[in-house]
Every structure is written in structure tokens, then in C-alpha cells.
């Protein structure tokens, strides 16, 4: 595997899951693969889990790791061609990317949707330029439209906890005060569509996701109805995708918060969220602290998903 930006890059998903469980059983067995190899992790946005889990995964594989926060200590970057650079941006991305490529063997990039231009976001303008100009394998650590390392960890977690072969998995929108990207929801939907699970998405009207990610999921506007019989509830906020409200918060109705009364409608479902989470907006304290909450196992599996992806890239060098 050269680049990793979506589930499609993994190839056989069942084989990738088997590899994940092999890595989890002995995460230091592949330490030789990364010897004398350097990973540079580029962050245009903040992170706790992705930063730590990806660095840990790379260290498990014997790699050297360099982390660069673009907005803290690097030159401010211009990303548009043709701009007269007489403002506060000192360096252009088109020089910065190949320079970064000189110092490493693999590059991880985190670059969220900017909500300035929907086409730029959905064409993955920043991530695509890293792939085009770095000369190195590139993997997404959450880009404008997808968060595949998170979705892979979510799938590993569901496989570990499911009690039936094809569980009912519900992705539910929940309220948040600030506009968040659609990336986690898009990506989760994309990965769930690759499984044989029963997959339902529930959200208020106006929060429809890009149909390319919704795929064959059933969309149910009644959250309570969607929860009935569910084995897994995956909560996430996202801002509006459809025009003219792209990137906007159009609803903060706390009737959509996941609480114990709604969880009681499910088939004793597990609760999932990628974190960070705003308690008592997205989910109540009671639900996230319950024994059915999988938020910590999901975060732990981020190390595994990152290690499988890095392992596959290292094997292709
Ligand atoms: N879930 C996730 O990607 O967390 P961070 O934003 O902290 O990396």
C-alpha cells in the first residue's frame, strides 16, 4: 500500500482486520520493519489521540518520528497558487511539501475541512498536494472529508464486542455548539458500508451527508425509532453538508443528546464516540461512564489501526 486516505486503500478488509488482531496480539513483532525509517507527522489542526497513538504505532515498528505543528513554530503557509505573498504567510505549501519529503520516508497529514470552499474541502486539496508533491507515501491522520484511522479503529472495536455476525449499528448526529467537519461521520459510514452490518444513520433534517458516503445506509429522521434494537450507538456531531448551509450549525437541539432513556430503547447497545466529546451535549455523563461505553477501547485501538497502516506502507517501500 503506497498511500492511505480511505478504506479502499486497504484492499481486502477482512484480511486487514485479521492483520489488526495479529498486531494487537504481538505489537512488537514487526519492530524490524521501521529500522532507519523516519515518519514525519504534520498537524494543521490539534490532536490528542491521533498524535499519541500514531507515534506509539510508529515506535512499535522501530521508526524514528518527527512531529511538526504547522501553526506552532513553523512558518505560516500559503496554500493557494497565484497569490502575491505580501501578507503574513512566509512560505508556500508547494515548497514546504517537497522539503518535508527530503527528511523522511513516510508522511502523515492532519488537515481538517476549512469551510471556506466546499469544492476545495471535498477535493481534499491539502492532502492531495502532499500525495502529489512529497515523493513519499502519505497517510491521512484526518483530512477534510474522512478520518480513516479512526474508522478502522472503530471497526476493530465493533468486531471485538459484537455478539452477532451482523449487528445493527446506528450513527446518530448529536448537538454541538461549534461547526465540526463531516469527516468522522462520512468515514464511519464509508467503512460500515463495507461490512455486512445493518447500518442506520439518524439526524435532524438539514444534516444530510454526502450521498457518496451514505451509500446503502438507511436514513431515519426519528432518532428513537433508529435506536430500537440497535447493538451499537455511534454518536457524532457534524455541521451541515448541503448548500446553502455547508459548514454551518443549523440545530443545537439537546433533544438529540444520547441519554440513558434513549439507550434503553436499544438491544442493550454499546455506546461509541471517537473523542474528544462534549459531555451533556453529545452524551450524558451517565451513558459515557456506563459499562456499555466503548470510548476508551476505541481510543486504544487507534494504536492498532495506525500500526497496521504503517506496517503495510513500510512493507511496500
Ligand atoms: N479521535 C481523534 O482523532 O482524536 P484527536 O483529534 O485527539 O486526535
JSON list of N, CA, C and O and ligand atoms in Angstrom, two decimals, residues 47-50 110 147 150 274-275 302, ligand 1:
[
{"chain": "A", "resi": 47, "resn": "UNK", "atom": "N", "xyz": [-4.66, 17.78, 18.13]},
{"chain": "A", "resi": 47, "resn": "UNK", "atom": "CA", "xyz": [-4.90, 16.34, 18.29]},
{"chain": "A", "resi": 47, "resn": "UNK", "atom": "C", "xyz": [-4.37, 15.86, 19.62]},
{"chain": "A", "resi": 47, "resn": "UNK", "atom": "O", "xyz": [-3.36, 16.37, 20.12]},
{"chain": "A", "resi": 48, "resn": "UNK", "atom": "N", "xyz": [-5.03, 14.90, 20.20]},
{"chain": "A", "resi": 48, "resn": "UNK", "atom": "CA", "xyz": [-4.51, 14.16, 21.36]},
{"chain": "A", "resi": 48, "resn": "UNK", "atom": "C", "xyz": [-4.29, 12.70, 20.94]},
{"chain": "A", "resi": 48, "resn": "UNK", "atom": "O", "xyz": [-3.18, 12.21, 20.89]},
{"chain": "A", "resi": 49, "resn": "UNK", "atom": "N", "xyz": [-5.39, 12.01, 20.57]},
{"chain": "A", "resi": 49, "resn": "UNK", "atom": "CA", "xyz": [-5.32, 10.59, 20.25]},
{"chain": "A", "resi": 49, "resn": "UNK", "atom": "C", "xyz": [-4.48, 10.29, 19.01]},
{"chain": "A", "resi": 49, "resn": "UNK", "atom": "O", "xyz": [-3.65, 9.37, 19.02]},
{"chain": "A", "resi": 50, "resn": "UNK", "atom": "N", "xyz": [-4.71, 11.02, 17.95]},
{"chain": "A", "resi": 50, "resn": "UNK", "atom": "CA", "xyz": [-4.02, 10.71, 16.69]},
{"chain": "A", "resi": 50, "resn": "UNK", "atom": "C", "xyz": [-2.52, 10.89, 16.84]},
{"chain": "A", "resi": 50, "resn": "UNK", "atom": "O", "xyz": [-1.72, 10.06, 16.40]},
{"chain": "A", "resi": 110, "resn": "UNK", "atom": "N", "xyz": [-2.57, 15.70, 9.03]},
{"chain": "A", "resi": 110, "resn": "UNK", "atom": "CA", "xyz": [-3.90, 16.07, 9.56]},
{"chain": "A", "resi": 110, "resn": "UNK", "atom": "C", "xyz": [-4.26, 17.44, 9.04]},
{"chain": "A", "resi": 110, "resn": "UNK", "atom": "O", "xyz": [-3.57, 18.43, 9.31]},
{"chain": "A", "resi": 147, "resn": "UNK", "atom": "N", "xyz": [-11.79, 10.33, 8.10]},
{"chain": "A", "resi": 147, "resn": "UNK", "atom": "CA", "xyz": [-10.86, 10.06, 9.20]},
{"chain": "A", "resi": 147, "resn": "UNK", "atom": "C", "xyz": [-10.66, 8.54, 9.25]},
{"chain": "A", "resi": 147, "resn": "UNK", "atom": "O", "xyz": [-11.16, 7.84, 10.14]},
{"chain": "A", "resi": 150, "resn": "UNK", "atom": "N", "xyz": [-9.45, 6.51, 12.35]},
{"chain": "A", "resi": 150, "resn": "UNK", "atom": "CA", "xyz": [-10.48, 6.41, 13.39]},
{"chain": "A", "resi": 150, "resn": "UNK", "atom": "C", "xyz": [-11.49, 5.33, 13.01]},
{"chain": "A", "resi": 150, "resn": "UNK", "atom": "O", "xyz": [-11.84, 4.48, 13.84]},
{"chain": "A", "resi": 274, "resn": "UNK", "atom": "N", "xyz": [-15.74, 8.94, 18.93]},
{"chain": "A", "resi": 274, "resn": "UNK", "atom": "CA", "xyz": [-14.30, 8.99, 18.60]},
{"chain": "A", "resi": 274, "resn": "UNK", "atom": "C", "xyz": [-13.48, 9.80, 19.60]},
{"chain": "A", "resi": 274, "resn": "UNK", "atom": "O", "xyz": [-12.27, 9.63, 19.66]},
{"chain": "A", "resi": 275, "resn": "UNK", "atom": "N", "xyz": [-14.12, 10.68, 20.37]},
{"chain": "A", "resi": 275, "resn": "UNK", "atom": "CA", "xyz": [-13.46, 11.62, 21.26]},
{"chain": "A", "resi": 275, "resn": "UNK", "atom": "C", "xyz": [-12.60, 12.62, 20.46]},
{"chain": "A", "resi": 275, "resn": "UNK", "atom": "O", "xyz": [-12.10, 12.24, 19.41]},
{"chain": "A", "resi": 302, "resn": "UNK", "atom": "N", "xyz": [-6.80, 2.87, 18.31]},
{"chain": "A", "resi": 302, "resn": "UNK", "atom": "CA", "xyz": [-6.16, 3.79, 17.36]},
{"chain": "A", "resi": 302, "resn": "UNK", "atom": "C", "xyz": [-4.69, 3.41, 17.16]},
{"chain": "A", "resi": 302, "resn": "UNK", "atom": "O", "xyz": [-4.14, 3.58, 16.07]},
{"chain": "B", "resi": 1, "resn": "LIG", "atom": "N1", "xyz": [-10.41, 10.93, 17.61]},
{"chain": "B", "resi": 1, "resn": "LIG", "atom": "C1", "xyz": [-9.36, 11.70, 17.29]},
{"chain": "B", "resi": 1, "resn": "LIG", "atom": "O1", "xyz": [-8.90, 11.76, 16.15]},
{"chain": "B", "resi": 1, "resn": "LIG", "atom": "O2", "xyz": [-8.86, 12.38, 18.36]},
{"chain": "B", "resi": 1, "resn": "LIG", "atom": "P1", "xyz": [-7.80, 13.58, 18.25]},
{"chain": "B", "resi": 1, "resn": "LIG", "atom": "O3", "xyz": [-8.48, 14.69, 17.50]},
{"chain": "B", "resi": 1, "resn": "LIG", "atom": "O4", "xyz": [-7.47, 13.95, 19.67]},
{"chain": "B", "resi": 1, "resn": "LIG", "atom": "O5", "xyz": [-6.59, 13.09, 17.51]}
]
